[in-house]
Structures are given as structure tokens and as C-alpha cells.
């Protein structure tokens, strides 16, 4: 069994839109919050900063930790190939250091990443977003516990 992996993610909202990475697989486009794996010896806030530079090509200001989500692959739709994956994701409220930055793929985008997109919060349920539940929480400004569990 693989070890549990920590991941640091950014929630960046401006003018009613959330910044997401746009990715493509055999089923079409899907969206993720920018961020990724924490490296050994790296603080989570440094991980989310680094990952945003790599994926969206922009410096961010990392603010409060908002949510913690677990992803246990065997419990979800991708169990066939994610069976041994167990990831704990830490979602931070962030903002662009320069709100007028031109956003595009950074220096080291994920393998499925084809772009970066500002998505209207009002339409967030119309896209294939992972984790979907987090998009709903953000859109509806649902006050919830920090730990949202093993959701997709």
C-alpha cells in the first residue's frame, strides 16, 4: 500500500469567479483547484505557493486554512486505477499577489492540465469539478466544519 500523501490547494476567488486548472482526459474536460503534493520538509503554505507558481504561473498570498478533504481512491468512481491512493488535501483561501496578473499555465503544469480558467461560481455545478462537494460549499457559502471528509 502506498503512503498517505499530503496535498496543498488554493481557493482563489475574484469578482464572483474561482480560479481552476482545466484538465483533459478521455472523458473530456475536468477542473481542479490549483495545488499539489507537499514535499518532505516543506510547510503546507510553501507547498501551495510553489504549486501555484508551477500550475498557474502566478505568485499568491496564502491566507487561512478553510477545508481539509480526504480522498480514499477505493471509495470513489476512479477506484479501478486509484484503489491504493489515499490523499489528504488542505484547502487554503488565497489571493493573487497582483490581481491583474495574466493567468496561464505555469512552468510545470500537471500532465492532464491544458489551461487555467476563471469559472463563474454560479455555474460551478455545471462543470466536472473535483471535489464537486467543495465547489457546492463555496458557491453556496455553506458554513461547515473544516474537515469535509472523504468526498468527491
CSV table of C-alpha atoms in Angstrom, one decimal:
chain,number,residue,atom,x,y,z
A,1,UNK,CA,0.0,0.0,0.0
A,2,UNK,CA,1.2,3.5,-0.8
A,3,UNK,CA,1.8,6.0,2.0
A,4,UNK,CA,-0.7,8.8,2.6
A,5,UNK,CA,0.1,11.8,0.6
A,6,UNK,CA,-0.5,15.4,1.7
A,7,UNK,CA,-1.6,18.0,-0.9
A,8,UNK,CA,-2.0,21.8,-0.5
A,9,UNK,CA,-4.6,23.5,-2.7
A,10,UNK,CA,-5.6,27.1,-3.3
A,11,UNK,CA,-9.1,28.6,-3.4
A,12,UNK,CA,-8.8,31.9,-5.3
A,13,UNK,CA,-11.9,33.9,-5.8
A,14,UNK,CA,-12.2,37.2,-7.6
A,15,UNK,CA,-15.3,39.1,-8.8
A,16,UNK,CA,-17.6,36.1,-8.4
A,17,UNK,CA,-15.2,33.7,-10.2
A,18,UNK,CA,-13.0,30.9,-8.9
A,19,UNK,CA,-9.6,30.1,-10.5
A,20,UNK,CA,-9.3,26.5,-11.5
A,21,UNK,CA,-6.9,24.4,-13.6
A,22,UNK,CA,-8.5,23.0,-16.7
A,23,UNK,CA,-7.6,19.4,-17.5
A,24,UNK,CA,-8.5,16.9,-20.1
A,25,UNK,CA,-8.8,13.1,-20.1
A,26,UNK,CA,-10.6,10.5,-22.3
A,27,UNK,CA,-14.0,11.7,-20.8
A,28,UNK,CA,-13.4,15.4,-21.7
A,29,UNK,CA,-12.6,18.4,-19.6
A,30,UNK,CA,-12.4,18.5,-15.8
A,31,UNK,CA,-11.4,21.1,-13.3
A,32,UNK,CA,-9.2,21.1,-10.2
A,33,UNK,CA,-8.2,23.6,-7.6
A,34,UNK,CA,-4.6,24.6,-8.2
A,35,UNK,CA,-2.1,22.9,-5.9
A,36,UNK,CA,-0.5,19.6,-5.3
A,37,UNK,CA,1.8,17.4,-3.3
A,38,UNK,CA,3.7,18.5,-0.3
A,39,UNK,CA,7.4,17.7,-0.4
A,40,UNK,CA,9.3,16.3,2.5
A,41,UNK,CA,10.4,19.1,4.8
A,42,UNK,CA,8.1,21.6,3.1
A,43,UNK,CA,5.4,23.5,5.1
A,44,UNK,CA,2.0,23.4,3.6
A,45,UNK,CA,1.8,27.1,2.9
A,46,UNK,CA,5.1,26.9,1.0
A,47,UNK,CA,3.7,23.9,-1.0
A,48,UNK,CA,0.6,25.7,-2.1
A,49,UNK,CA,2.7,28.8,-3.1
A,50,UNK,CA,5.1,26.6,-5.1
A,51,UNK,CA,2.4,24.6,-6.7
A,52,UNK,CA,0.5,27.7,-7.8
A,53,UNK,CA,3.7,29.0,-9.5
A,54,UNK,CA,4.0,25.7,-11.3
A,55,UNK,CA,0.4,25.4,-12.4
A,56,UNK,CA,-1.0,28.9,-12.8
A,57,UNK,CA,2.2,30.9,-13.2
A,58,UNK,CA,1.4,33.5,-10.5
A,59,UNK,CA,2.5,34.4,-7.1
A,60,UNK,CA,-0.2,34.1,-4.4
A,61,UNK,CA,-0.8,35.2,-0.9
A,62,UNK,CA,-1.7,32.3,1.3
A,63,UNK,CA,-4.4,33.1,3.9
A,64,UNK,CA,-6.4,30.9,6.2
A,65,UNK,CA,-6.9,27.1,6.0
A,66,UNK,CA,-10.5,26.6,5.1
A,67,UNK,CA,-11.1,22.9,4.5
A,68,UNK,CA,-9.4,19.5,4.8
A,69,UNK,CA,-10.6,16.8,2.5
A,70,UNK,CA,-9.6,13.2,2.3
A,71,UNK,CA,-9.6,11.2,-0.9
A,72,UNK,CA,-9.5,7.4,-0.5
A,73,UNK,CA,-9.5,6.2,-4.0
A,74,UNK,CA,-11.2,2.8,-3.4
A,75,UNK,CA,-14.3,4.6,-2.3
A,76,UNK,CA,-14.9,6.6,-5.5
A,77,UNK,CA,-15.6,6.5,-9.2
A,78,UNK,CA,-12.0,6.0,-10.1
A,79,UNK,CA,-11.4,3.0,-7.8
A,80,UNK,CA,-10.3,0.9,-10.7
A,81,UNK,CA,-7.0,2.8,-11.0
A,82,UNK,CA,-7.0,4.9,-7.8
A,83,UNK,CA,-7.6,1.9,-5.4
A,84,UNK,CA,-4.3,2.4,-3.5
A,85,UNK,CA,-4.5,6.2,-3.4
A,86,UNK,CA,-5.0,8.0,0.0
A,87,UNK,CA,-4.5,11.7,-0.1
A,88,UNK,CA,-5.2,14.4,2.5
A,89,UNK,CA,-5.8,17.8,0.9
A,90,UNK,CA,-5.5,21.1,2.7
A,91,UNK,CA,-7.5,24.0,1.0
A,92,UNK,CA,-6.3,27.5,1.8
A,93,UNK,CA,-8.1,30.7,0.9
A,94,UNK,CA,-5.6,32.6,-1.3
A,95,UNK,CA,-5.4,35.6,-3.4
A,96,UNK,CA,-3.2,36.6,-6.3
A,97,UNK,CA,-0.3,38.8,-5.2
A,98,UNK,CA,-1.2,41.0,-8.3
A,99,UNK,CA,-4.9,40.7,-9.0
A,100,UNK,CA,-4.2,41.9,-12.6
A,101,UNK,CA,-1.7,39.1,-13.4
A,102,UNK,CA,-2.3,37.4,-16.7
A,103,UNK,CA,-3.0,33.8,-15.7
A,104,UNK,CA,-1.9,30.9,-17.8
A,105,UNK,CA,-0.2,27.5,-17.4
A,106,UNK,CA,2.8,27.9,-15.2
A,107,UNK,CA,6.3,26.4,-15.6
A,108,UNK,CA,5.3,22.9,-14.6
A,109,UNK,CA,1.6,22.1,-15.2
A,110,UNK,CA,0.1,18.7,-14.3
A,111,UNK,CA,0.2,16.1,-17.0
A,112,UNK,CA,-3.5,16.4,-17.8
A,113,UNK,CA,-3.5,20.2,-17.5
A,114,UNK,CA,-4.4,22.1,-20.7
A,115,UNK,CA,-5.1,25.5,-19.2
A,116,UNK,CA,-6.3,27.7,-16.4
A,117,UNK,CA,-9.7,29.2,-16.2
A,118,UNK,CA,-11.8,31.6,-14.2
A,119,UNK,CA,-15.2,29.9,-13.6
A,120,UNK,CA,-18.3,31.7,-12.5
A,121,UNK,CA,-19.3,30.5,-9.1
A,122,UNK,CA,-22.9,30.5,-10.3
A,123,UNK,CA,-22.1,27.8,-12.9
A,124,UNK,CA,-19.7,25.7,-10.9
A,125,UNK,CA,-22.2,22.8,-10.7
A,126,UNK,CA,-22.3,22.6,-14.5
A,127,UNK,CA,-18.6,21.6,-14.9
A,128,UNK,CA,-16.8,18.4,-13.9
A,129,UNK,CA,-15.0,19.6,-10.8
A,130,UNK,CA,-13.1,17.6,-8.3
A,131,UNK,CA,-14.0,17.6,-5.5
A,132,UNK,CA,-17.5,18.5,-6.6
A,133,UNK,CA,-18.8,18.9,-3.0
A,134,UNK,CA,-16.2,21.7,-2.3
A,135,UNK,CA,-17.5,23.6,-5.3
A,136,UNK,CA,-21.0,23.4,-3.9
A,137,UNK,CA,-19.8,24.5,-0.5
A,138,UNK,CA,-18.0,27.5,-1.9
A,139,UNK,CA,-20.8,28.5,-4.3
A,140,UNK,CA,-23.5,28.4,-1.6
A,141,UNK,CA,-21.2,29.9,1.1
A,142,UNK,CA,-22.1,27.0,3.4
A,143,UNK,CA,-20.6,27.3,6.8
A,144,UNK,CA,-19.2,23.9,7.6
A,145,UNK,CA,-16.6,22.3,9.6
A,146,UNK,CA,-13.0,22.4,8.3
A,147,UNK,CA,-12.9,18.7,7.8
A,148,UNK,CA,-15.3,17.7,4.9
A,149,UNK,CA,-14.3,14.1,4.8
A,150,UNK,CA,-13.8,11.5,2.1
A,151,UNK,CA,-15.8,13.3,-0.7
A,152,UNK,CA,-15.5,13.6,-4.4
